[in-house]
Amino acid sequence: MAQKAFRFGVVAAAQEGGAKWRETARRAEELGYSTLLSPDNLNLPTPTASLATAAAVTTTLRVGSFVLASPLRTARAAAWEAHSLTVMTDGRFELGLGTGLPSMRQQAEELGLPYGNGQERLDSISETIDHVRRLDGDAHTPVMLAAGGPKARRLAGAKADIVTLAGGVLTTRDEFKAHVEEIRTAADGRDLELALNIFVVGEVVPPWIRGFIGVDAETLIEHDSLTMLRGSVDDMAAELERRRDELGVSYVSVNSAFIEEFAPLVERLTGK
């Protein structure tokens, strides 16, 4: 299968108010990032509002959910939000979907919704995609699936346009290669874009990121973690090209804490 050209996204939370969020969106576009991606959590502004705001102050920047958690809305409601964003952004929206973290059980309860077991959450994602396809008509909302487990990888291969390799932070290269094979097999020849999220650029893990991923820089380095990218710009560019060669990953997102540090790679590799 032919290699896809590189593109890059920024994962950011609109937690510091509208002015800061609009500034982030404009800066991401200015630096050449393809997408601004917003997480889904009841403690943050809803992605629908955040992404519509970001699209309104930019012209070419794509916006996406990273990712809508299936326990936090019904499949039909998620599809309604997604299609609405596709319409209101003139096709610049990408729908990211996932089954949600275990901590979202309480958030689902706050909304009066069932958290569900793993299969039920995956079924909700599948139904969301079906609803979006029906609502879109002649339009097409790109769907990204965060695929952590075998069932999610099979569903992603069968129905998604973009698949984010969502193993643990210490998942090995060989394990990721096996995951890609599962996804490709399920895709049965369908054209897919493979993606990977970078938590750390450089060799310093900010405390809040360490709290989220649960490991320090030394552990990431020891395990050759693909959630870290380090070295010179040349080194990092070569590593991203290696990941594309070995895994097919061409769409790379980075935490907004590193938006400036990562920008030279965006300039060098975008579209290549």
PDB file of C-alpha atoms in Angstrom, residues 199-201 203-213 215 217 255 257-258:
ATOM      1  CA  PHE A 199       2.729  12.805  24.717  1.00  0.00           C
ATOM      2  CA  VAL A 200       6.298  14.051  25.137  1.00  0.00           C
ATOM      3  CA  VAL A 201       8.673  15.938  22.832  1.00  0.00           C
ATOM      4  CA  GLU A 203      13.339  14.238  27.454  1.00  0.00           C
ATOM      5  CA  VAL A 204      11.396  16.166  30.108  1.00  0.00           C
ATOM      6  CA  VAL A 205       7.932  14.929  31.073  1.00  0.00           C
ATOM      7  CA  PRO A 206       5.805  17.749  32.539  1.00  0.00           C
ATOM      8  CA  PRO A 207       4.355  16.734  35.931  1.00  0.00           C
ATOM      9  CA  TRP A 208       0.743  16.780  34.752  1.00  0.00           C
ATOM     10  CA  ILE A 209       1.568  14.564  31.764  1.00  0.00           C
ATOM     11  CA  ARG A 210       3.482  12.192  34.029  1.00  0.00           C
ATOM     12  CA  GLY A 211       0.408  12.029  36.254  1.00  0.00           C
ATOM     13  CA  PHE A 212      -1.715  11.102  33.254  1.00  0.00           C
ATOM     14  CA  ILE A 213       0.562   8.491  31.667  1.00  0.00           C
ATOM     15  CA  VAL A 215       5.610   6.825  33.988  1.00  0.00           C
ATOM     16  CA  ALA A 217      11.039   9.984  31.147  1.00  0.00           C
ATOM     17  CA  ASN A 255       0.123  17.645  23.056  1.00  0.00           C
ATOM     18  CA  ALA A 257       2.378  21.849  25.565  1.00  0.00           C
ATOM     19  CA  PHE A 258       4.836  21.110  22.747  1.00  0.00           C
TER      20      PHE A 258
END
